[in-house]
Amino acid sequence: MIPQANPGAGYQALKPQIDAAVARALGSGWYVLGAEGRAFESEFAHWLGTPRAVGCGNGTDALALTLRAMGIGPGKAVATVSHTAVATVAAIEMAGATPVLIDIDKLHYTMDPAELAEVLAHPPAGLPPIAAIMPVHIYGQPVDLLPILALGKKYGIPVIEDCSQAHGATLGGQKVGTFSEASCFSLYPTKNLGALGDGGVMATGDAALADEIAALRQYGWKTHYISEAAGVNSRLDELQAAILRVKLEHLDANNARRQAIAARYDAAVAGGAWAAPARRADATHVFHQYVVRVADRAGVQAALRAKGVATGVHYPVPVHLQSAYAGRIAMGPAGCAVTAKAAEEVMSFPMFPELTDVQVGTVCDMVAEISQRLPLHA
Ligand SMILES: *Cc1c(COP(=O)(O)O)cnc(C)c1O
């Protein structure tokens, strides 16, 4: 079976370097918040092109701690999307703030700036004031960020980019995660930059904000053992930081490999009834996922599985329809209808850099075969 994702292959591809990094971290005698973590933060900041990066326990915490450090909590709302990993919305609630969900544009699956403008101008009744915007660069595709940044400016509220699926994606030649006041990245094993365990990092040009987050991730300490603010424990450990330093060196090459695989998938779906994923103009998509739309998804998935190709669904149920959130989360005037429709039809092809050319060829052949006999649509 060709898996849909395969973080183990990411380890095997770099085993000697990763094993050496792990041995170095283990031998150092220092396991949490030390030299490896500091080196990763500065190397990641340099790679991204931002002054500061702060590591933490996972991507959800990076988002929640960033909101808290910006003073966005109870009595404030944050505009985000329902078409995302539930973590985005969970992080807003962890910070004590109230999410409001904006629908997506049908082609790119990212926050619709027109609906955001509408919601900022006419917020849903009973919603606390909207104090931040948290767009998500989903699947590796940059959000239509410029109008969103303009709205942030117009209303005097920060934009916090959720870059958890888009390490290295660019818009107008500039990396996502460098446009807004702060940006957050998950380093979960399957992400474009993945640890071999949990990890997260936030990036910002605001040194005071970075210091605040660095304190909040460790009980609010600025001086050891003295809490200036009530913080949490969300630290990036030295083993993960050492592994991430190795992985970071290969991130650009791995993104290029994802793009090459995507180009072959494009050719396989071209002319058939499946639409290749749209690419935003003047942007680079880094293909965290390669997503097509399928009418009879269960049937297509089963047919591909029978031919040895695993597929995924990101995500089967939008946040606003999950029982933890349904009926109690505010939405824009579209009621996330585009999101709900997408959730019924999206399907993700196998996508990870270590897929071999032969495996990619097999996926392409099976896709071509199946698209001739199953009802598919754009
Ligand atoms: C993975 C992900 C997160 C959460 O990251 P964790 O490290 O799993 O906490 C947040 N947002 C998006 C869009 C993600 O894909």
Short mmCIF file of C-alpha atoms and ligand atoms in Angstrom, two decimals:
data_model
loop_
_atom_site.label_atom_id
_atom_site.label_comp_id
_atom_site.label_asym_id
_atom_site.label_seq_id
_atom_site.Cartn_x
_atom_site.Cartn_y
_atom_site.Cartn_z
CA MET A 1 0.00 0.00 0.00
CA ILE A 2 1.32 3.44 -0.90
CA PRO A 3 0.63 5.49 2.24
CA GLN A 4 -0.93 8.95 2.15
CA ALA A 5 1.71 10.32 4.54
CA ASN A 6 4.85 8.68 5.89
CA PRO A 7 6.87 10.49 8.55
CA GLY A 8 8.93 7.32 9.10
CA ALA A 9 10.31 7.68 5.57
CA GLY A 10 11.34 11.23 6.48
CA TYR A 11 13.41 9.79 9.33
CA GLN A 12 14.93 7.00 7.22
CA ALA A 13 15.95 9.49 4.51
CA LEU A 14 18.09 11.41 7.02
CA LYS A 15 18.84 8.65 9.52
CA PRO A 16 22.62 9.16 9.92
CA GLN A 17 22.29 12.92 10.43
CA ILE A 18 19.26 12.60 12.72
CA ASP A 19 20.85 9.83 14.78
CA ALA A 20 23.98 11.95 15.21
CA ALA A 21 21.88 14.96 16.26
CA VAL A 22 19.95 12.84 18.77
CA ALA A 23 23.18 11.42 20.20
CA ARG A 24 24.57 14.95 20.53
CA ALA A 25 21.45 16.16 22.36
CA LEU A 26 21.37 13.10 24.65
CA GLY A 27 25.06 13.46 25.44
CA SER A 28 24.75 17.14 26.28
CA GLY A 29 23.05 16.40 29.59
CA TRP A 30 20.56 19.25 29.01
CA TYR A 31 17.13 18.24 27.72
CA VAL A 32 14.69 21.14 27.76
CA LEU A 33 15.23 24.75 26.57
CA GLY A 34 18.95 24.70 25.92
CA ALA A 35 21.52 25.24 23.19
CA GLU A 36 19.75 23.08 20.57
CA GLY A 37 16.48 24.94 21.05
CA ARG A 38 18.19 28.33 20.84
CA ALA A 39 20.07 27.26 17.71
CA PHE A 40 16.86 25.97 16.10
CA GLU A 41 15.06 29.23 16.89
CA SER A 42 17.77 31.33 15.33
CA GLU A 43 18.19 29.05 12.29
CA PHE A 44 14.44 28.97 11.72
CA ALA A 45 14.18 32.77 12.04
CA HIS A 46 17.04 33.13 9.55
CA TRP A 47 15.45 30.67 7.11
CA LEU A 48 12.09 32.43 7.35
CA GLY A 49 13.58 35.91 7.17
CA THR A 50 12.18 37.22 10.41
CA PRO A 51 13.97 38.67 13.43
CA ARG A 52 12.68 36.30 16.10
CA ALA A 53 11.33 32.76 16.46
CA VAL A 54 10.21 31.11 19.69
CA GLY A 55 9.79 27.35 19.99
CA CYS A 56 7.06 25.74 22.04
CA GLY A 57 5.38 22.40 22.64
CA ASN A 58 3.11 22.24 19.57
CA GLY A 59 1.39 24.36 16.94
CA THR A 60 -1.83 24.74 18.90
CA ASP A 61 0.08 26.22 21.85
CA ALA A 62 2.00 28.53 19.50
CA LEU A 63 -1.33 30.01 18.35
CA ALA A 64 -2.85 30.17 21.84
CA LEU A 65 0.26 31.68 23.48
CA THR A 66 0.57 34.25 20.70
CA LEU A 67 -3.03 35.34 21.28
CA ARG A 68 -2.48 35.51 25.04
CA ALA A 69 0.74 37.48 24.65
CA MET A 70 -1.18 39.97 22.47
CA GLY A 71 -3.83 40.35 25.16
CA ILE A 72 -6.49 38.59 23.09
CA GLY A 73 -8.59 36.48 25.45
CA PRO A 74 -11.94 36.64 27.22
CA GLY A 75 -14.25 39.35 25.90
CA LYS A 76 -12.57 39.37 22.48
CA ALA A 77 -13.31 37.56 19.24
CA VAL A 78 -10.94 36.19 16.61
CA ALA A 79 -11.96 35.73 12.98
CA THR A 80 -10.74 32.49 11.44
CA VAL A 81 -12.04 29.70 9.18
CA SER A 82 -13.99 26.50 9.71
CA HIS A 83 -12.07 24.75 6.91
CA THR A 84 -8.94 24.02 8.97
CA ALA A 85 -7.41 21.61 11.43
CA VAL A 86 -9.60 21.92 14.50
CA ALA A 87 -6.46 23.09 16.32
CA THR A 88 -6.87 26.62 14.95
CA VAL A 89 -10.26 27.06 16.58
CA ALA A 90 -9.23 25.12 19.70
CA ALA A 91 -6.29 27.52 20.18
CA ILE A 92 -8.59 30.56 20.08
CA GLU A 93 -10.78 29.02 22.80
CA MET A 94 -7.69 27.98 24.82
CA ALA A 95 -6.75 31.65 24.94
CA GLY A 96 -10.26 32.39 26.25
CA ALA A 97 -11.32 34.26 23.12
CA THR A 98 -14.40 33.65 20.95
CA PRO A 99 -13.95 32.31 17.40
CA VAL A 100 -16.00 33.65 14.49
CA LEU A 101 -15.80 31.53 11.35
CA ILE A 102 -15.45 33.04 7.89
CA ASP A 103 -16.24 31.00 4.79
CA ILE A 104 -13.59 30.08 2.22
CA ASP A 105 -13.21 30.76 -1.46
CA LYS A 106 -14.15 27.70 -3.47
CA LEU A 107 -11.00 27.52 -5.58
CA HIS A 108 -8.25 27.93 -3.00
CA TYR A 109 -10.03 26.79 0.20
CA THR A 110 -8.72 29.86 2.06
CA MET A 111 -10.47 32.65 3.99
CA ASP A 112 -12.75 34.75 1.78
CA PRO A 113 -11.64 38.39 2.27
CA ALA A 114 -15.01 39.69 1.02
CA GLU A 115 -16.89 37.86 3.75
CA LEU A 116 -14.30 38.92 6.32
CA ALA A 117 -14.91 42.56 5.30
CA GLU A 118 -18.64 42.00 5.72
CA VAL A 119 -18.24 40.47 9.19
CA LEU A 120 -15.91 43.24 10.36
CA ALA A 121 -18.37 45.87 9.13
CA HIS A 122 -21.42 44.07 10.56
CA PRO A 123 -20.36 41.60 13.28
CA PRO A 124 -22.88 38.90 14.28
CA ALA A 125 -25.14 40.00 17.16
CA GLY A 126 -23.79 39.20 20.60
CA LEU A 127 -20.22 38.64 19.41
CA PRO A 128 -17.48 40.35 21.46
CA PRO A 129 -15.39 42.86 19.49
CA ILE A 130 -13.20 41.21 16.84
CA ALA A 131 -9.64 41.76 18.06
CA ALA A 132 -7.59 39.66 15.63
CA ILE A 133 -7.74 37.82 12.30
CA MET A 134 -6.25 34.31 12.04
CA PRO A 135 -6.17 33.13 8.41
CA VAL A 136 -4.84 29.65 7.57
CA HIS A 137 -2.53 28.91 4.63
CA ILE A 138 -4.26 25.58 4.06
CA TYR A 139 -2.69 22.61 2.21
CA GLY A 140 0.45 24.70 1.49
CA GLN A 141 -1.45 27.36 -0.46
CA PRO A 142 -1.03 30.99 0.63
CA VAL A 143 -4.15 32.83 1.75
CA ASP A 144 -5.28 35.90 -0.25
CA LEU A 145 -3.39 37.84 2.39
CA LEU A 146 -3.07 41.39 1.08
CA PRO A 147 -6.78 42.34 1.41
CA ILE A 148 -6.84 40.65 4.82
CA LEU A 149 -3.81 42.65 5.99
CA ALA A 150 -5.51 45.80 4.67
CA LEU A 151 -8.63 44.98 6.73
CA GLY A 152 -6.47 44.40 9.79
CA LYS A 153 -4.95 47.82 9.28
CA LYS A 154 -8.33 49.47 8.65
CA TYR A 155 -9.77 48.10 11.91
CA GLY A 156 -6.51 48.40 13.87
CA ILE A 157 -6.35 44.70 14.73
CA PRO A 158 -3.46 42.25 14.26
CA VAL A 159 -3.31 39.41 11.76
CA ILE A 160 -1.83 36.14 13.02
CA GLU A 161 -1.01 33.72 10.19
CA ASP A 162 -1.52 30.02 10.86
CA CYS A 163 1.36 28.67 8.76
CA SER A 164 1.15 25.11 10.08
CA GLN A 165 0.68 23.69 6.57
CA ALA A 166 2.76 26.18 4.61
CA HIS A 167 6.42 26.28 5.74
CA GLY A 168 8.15 27.88 2.76
CA ALA A 169 5.10 28.95 0.72
CA THR A 170 5.51 32.41 -0.78
CA LEU A 171 3.31 35.25 -1.90
CA GLY A 172 4.84 37.83 -4.25
CA GLY A 173 8.21 36.18 -3.59
CA GLN A 174 7.95 36.66 0.19
CA LYS A 175 7.55 33.75 2.61
CA VAL A 176 4.23 33.41 4.39
CA GLY A 177 4.72 33.97 8.09
CA THR A 178 6.56 37.26 7.48
CA PHE A 179 3.62 39.43 6.45
CA SER A 180 1.76 39.84 9.70
CA GLU A 181 2.36 40.84 13.33
CA ALA A 182 2.97 37.20 14.27
CA SER A 183 2.78 33.80 12.67
CA CYS A 184 2.63 30.28 14.03
CA PHE A 185 3.86 26.94 12.70
CA SER A 186 3.11 23.42 13.82
CA LEU A 187 6.11 21.07 13.67
CA TYR A 188 4.01 17.90 13.94
CA PRO A 189 5.72 14.93 12.21
CA THR A 190 3.67 15.05 8.97
CA LYS A 191 4.04 18.82 8.40
CA ASN A 192 6.38 20.16 5.72
CA LEU A 193 8.84 20.78 8.55
CA GLY A 194 8.16 18.02 11.05
CA ALA A 195 9.77 16.91 14.30
CA LEU A 196 9.72 13.26 15.40
CA GLY A 197 7.26 14.17 18.11
CA ASP A 198 5.37 17.34 18.94
CA GLY A 199 6.70 20.83 18.37
CA GLY A 200 5.65 24.33 17.41
CA VAL A 201 7.24 27.69 16.70
CA MET A 202 6.02 31.26 16.38
CA ALA A 203 7.74 34.00 14.43
CA THR A 204 7.57 37.76 14.73
CA GLY A 205 9.42 40.97 14.07
CA ASP A 206 8.31 42.30 17.47
CA ALA A 207 11.02 41.52 20.04
CA ALA A 208 8.80 42.39 23.01
CA LEU A 209 6.12 39.99 21.77
CA ALA A 210 8.72 37.23 21.29
CA ASP A 211 9.99 37.78 24.85
CA GLU A 212 6.43 37.65 26.18
CA ILE A 213 5.74 34.33 24.44
CA ALA A 214 9.09 32.94 25.60
CA ALA A 215 8.01 33.75 29.17
CA LEU A 216 4.47 32.39 28.81
CA ARG A 217 5.72 29.03 27.49
CA GLN A 218 7.48 28.50 30.83
CA TYR A 219 5.15 29.55 33.66
CA GLY A 220 5.48 33.25 32.80
CA TRP A 221 9.11 33.33 33.96
CA LYS A 222 11.36 36.12 32.79
CA THR A 223 13.67 35.41 35.72
CA HIS A 224 13.99 31.78 36.80
CA TYR A 225 11.30 30.73 39.32
CA ILE A 226 9.56 34.14 39.26
CA SER A 227 6.29 34.32 37.32
CA GLU A 228 5.46 37.79 36.03
CA ALA A 229 2.42 36.51 34.19
CA ALA A 230 0.46 33.32 34.70
CA GLY A 231 1.98 31.10 32.01
CA VAL A 232 1.86 27.48 31.00
CA ASN A 233 4.35 24.71 30.32
CA SER A 234 4.81 24.38 26.57
CA ARG A 235 8.50 23.91 25.82
CA LEU A 236 10.27 22.54 22.75
CA ASP A 237 12.63 19.84 24.01
CA GLU A 238 16.26 19.54 22.99
CA LEU A 239 15.85 16.23 21.15
CA GLN A 240 13.15 17.65 18.89
CA ALA A 241 15.11 20.87 18.38
CA ALA A 242 18.23 18.89 17.35
CA ILE A 243 16.13 16.80 14.92
CA LEU A 244 14.43 19.91 13.53
CA ARG A 245 17.81 21.54 12.83
CA VAL A 246 18.62 18.60 10.53
CA LYS A 247 15.16 18.64 8.92
CA LEU A 248 15.31 22.42 8.35
CA GLU A 249 18.40 22.01 6.16
CA HIS A 250 16.32 19.83 3.83
CA LEU A 251 13.05 21.76 3.93
CA ASP A 252 13.51 23.70 0.68
CA ALA A 253 14.56 20.57 -1.23
CA ASN A 254 11.65 18.64 0.26
CA ASN A 255 9.20 21.37 -0.76
CA ALA A 256 10.63 21.26 -4.30
CA ARG A 257 10.10 17.49 -4.32
CA ARG A 258 6.46 17.97 -3.19
CA GLN A 259 6.00 20.45 -6.07
CA ALA A 260 7.48 17.99 -8.57
CA ILE A 261 5.12 15.26 -7.35
CA ALA A 262 2.21 17.72 -7.63
CA ALA A 263 3.17 18.50 -11.24
CA ARG A 264 3.01 14.81 -12.12
CA TYR A 265 -0.37 14.48 -10.41
CA ASP A 266 -1.56 17.53 -12.40
CA ALA A 267 -0.69 15.74 -15.63
CA ALA A 268 -2.48 12.59 -14.45
CA VAL A 269 -5.72 14.41 -13.65
CA ALA A 270 -5.59 16.74 -16.66
CA GLY A 271 -8.21 16.04 -19.27
CA GLY A 272 -10.10 13.84 -16.86
CA ALA A 273 -12.98 14.87 -14.71
CA TRP A 274 -10.77 15.84 -11.76
CA ALA A 275 -9.63 19.41 -11.46
CA ALA A 276 -6.00 19.91 -10.49
CA PRO A 277 -5.69 22.08 -7.37
CA ALA A 278 -5.72 25.79 -8.19
CA ARG A 279 -2.58 27.81 -7.55
CA ARG A 280 -2.92 31.41 -6.46
CA ALA A 281 -1.29 33.83 -8.90
CA ASP A 282 2.07 35.23 -7.83
CA ALA A 283 2.39 32.57 -5.14
CA THR A 284 4.18 29.29 -4.56
CA HIS A 285 2.15 26.40 -3.18
CA VAL A 286 4.23 23.94 -1.10
CA PHE A 287 1.75 21.06 -1.25
CA HIS A 288 1.40 19.97 2.31
CA GLN A 289 -1.53 18.19 0.67
CA TYR A 290 -2.51 17.61 -2.97
CA VAL A 291 -6.30 17.94 -2.88
CA VAL A 292 -8.85 17.19 -5.59
CA ARG A 293 -12.65 17.19 -5.45
CA VAL A 294 -14.61 14.03 -6.04
CA ALA A 295 -18.38 13.53 -6.18
CA ASP A 296 -18.45 9.91 -4.96
CA ARG A 297 -15.54 10.22 -2.54
CA ALA A 298 -16.09 7.00 -0.62
CA GLY A 299 -16.29 5.04 -3.87
CA VAL A 300 -13.18 6.61 -5.33
CA GLN A 301 -11.23 6.11 -2.11
CA ALA A 302 -12.26 2.46 -1.94
CA ALA A 303 -11.32 1.90 -5.59
CA LEU A 304 -7.89 3.48 -5.07
CA ARG A 305 -7.38 1.52 -1.85
CA ALA A 306 -8.15 -1.70 -3.74
CA LYS A 307 -5.33 -0.75 -6.11
CA GLY A 308 -2.88 -0.12 -3.28
CA VAL A 309 -3.16 3.67 -3.04
CA ALA A 310 -4.15 5.23 0.30
CA THR A 311 -5.84 8.64 0.23
CA GLY A 312 -6.89 11.05 2.98
CA VAL A 313 -9.61 13.60 3.68
CA HIS A 314 -8.62 17.00 5.06
CA TYR A 315 -11.05 17.45 6.67
CA PRO A 316 -14.16 15.27 6.68
CA VAL A 317 -16.21 17.45 9.03
CA PRO A 318 -15.72 21.22 9.21
CA VAL A 319 -15.22 22.66 12.66
CA HIS A 320 -18.67 24.32 12.79
CA LEU A 321 -20.37 20.93 12.26
CA GLN A 322 -18.36 18.98 14.85
CA SER A 323 -20.35 18.20 17.97
CA ALA A 324 -17.91 20.08 20.22
CA TYR A 325 -18.64 23.30 18.31
CA ALA A 326 -21.91 22.87 16.37
CA GLY A 327 -24.58 25.40 17.21
CA ARG A 328 -22.47 27.56 19.48
CA ILE A 329 -19.88 29.17 17.17
CA ALA A 330 -20.62 32.39 15.31
CA MET A 331 -20.26 32.42 11.53
CA GLY A 332 -20.34 34.94 8.73
CA PRO A 333 -23.47 35.51 6.62
CA ALA A 334 -22.62 32.61 4.25
CA GLY A 335 -22.95 30.18 7.16
CA CYS A 336 -19.79 28.43 5.92
CA ALA A 337 -21.76 26.84 3.07
CA VAL A 338 -18.72 26.65 0.75
CA THR A 339 -16.76 25.00 3.58
CA ALA A 340 -19.50 22.42 4.21
CA LYS A 341 -19.66 21.50 0.50
CA ALA A 342 -15.86 21.21 0.24
CA ALA A 343 -15.74 18.91 3.27
CA GLU A 344 -18.00 16.46 1.43
CA GLU A 345 -15.79 16.31 -1.67
CA VAL A 346 -12.12 16.93 -0.90
CA MET A 347 -9.70 14.04 -1.17
CA SER A 348 -5.93 14.10 -0.62
CA PHE A 349 -3.50 12.07 -2.74
CA PRO A 350 -0.38 10.48 -1.23
CA MET A 351 2.02 13.36 -0.58
CA PHE A 352 5.40 13.24 1.14
CA PRO A 353 8.87 13.98 -0.26
CA GLU A 354 10.13 10.40 0.00
CA LEU A 355 7.53 9.00 -2.43
CA THR A 356 9.60 7.33 -5.15
CA ASP A 357 9.14 8.14 -8.82
CA VAL A 358 7.81 4.62 -9.27
CA GLN A 359 5.23 5.11 -6.52
CA VAL A 360 4.16 8.46 -8.00
CA GLY A 361 3.81 6.72 -11.37
CA THR A 362 1.64 4.03 -9.78
CA VAL A 363 -0.62 6.65 -8.21
CA CYS A 364 -0.91 8.45 -11.57
CA ASP A 365 -1.74 5.21 -13.41
CA MET A 366 -4.38 4.18 -10.88
CA VAL A 367 -5.92 7.64 -10.88
CA ALA A 368 -6.13 7.59 -14.69
CA GLU A 369 -7.71 4.15 -14.65
CA ILE A 370 -10.29 4.97 -12.01
CA SER A 371 -11.22 8.33 -13.44
CA GLN A 372 -12.44 6.49 -16.55
CA ARG A 373 -15.04 4.44 -14.77
CA LEU A 374 -16.21 6.41 -11.74
CA PRO A 375 -18.32 9.56 -11.68
CA LEU A 376 -15.96 12.40 -10.94
CA HIS A 377 -16.25 16.11 -11.23
CA ALA A 378 -14.30 19.28 -10.94
C1 LIG B 1 -1.31 20.90 12.44
C2 LIG B 1 -2.05 22.17 12.51
C3 LIG B 1 -2.20 22.89 13.71
C4 LIG B 1 -1.84 22.37 15.06
O1 LIG B 1 -0.63 21.90 15.25
P1 LIG B 1 -0.26 20.87 16.43
O2 LIG B 1 1.23 20.92 16.37
O3 LIG B 1 -0.83 19.55 16.06
O4 LIG B 1 -0.80 21.40 17.70
C5 LIG B 1 -2.81 24.14 13.65
N1 LIG B 1 -3.29 24.63 12.50
C6 LIG B 1 -3.21 23.94 11.35
C7 LIG B 1 -3.77 24.55 10.10
C8 LIG B 1 -2.62 22.68 11.32
O5 LIG B 1 -2.55 22.02 10.15
#
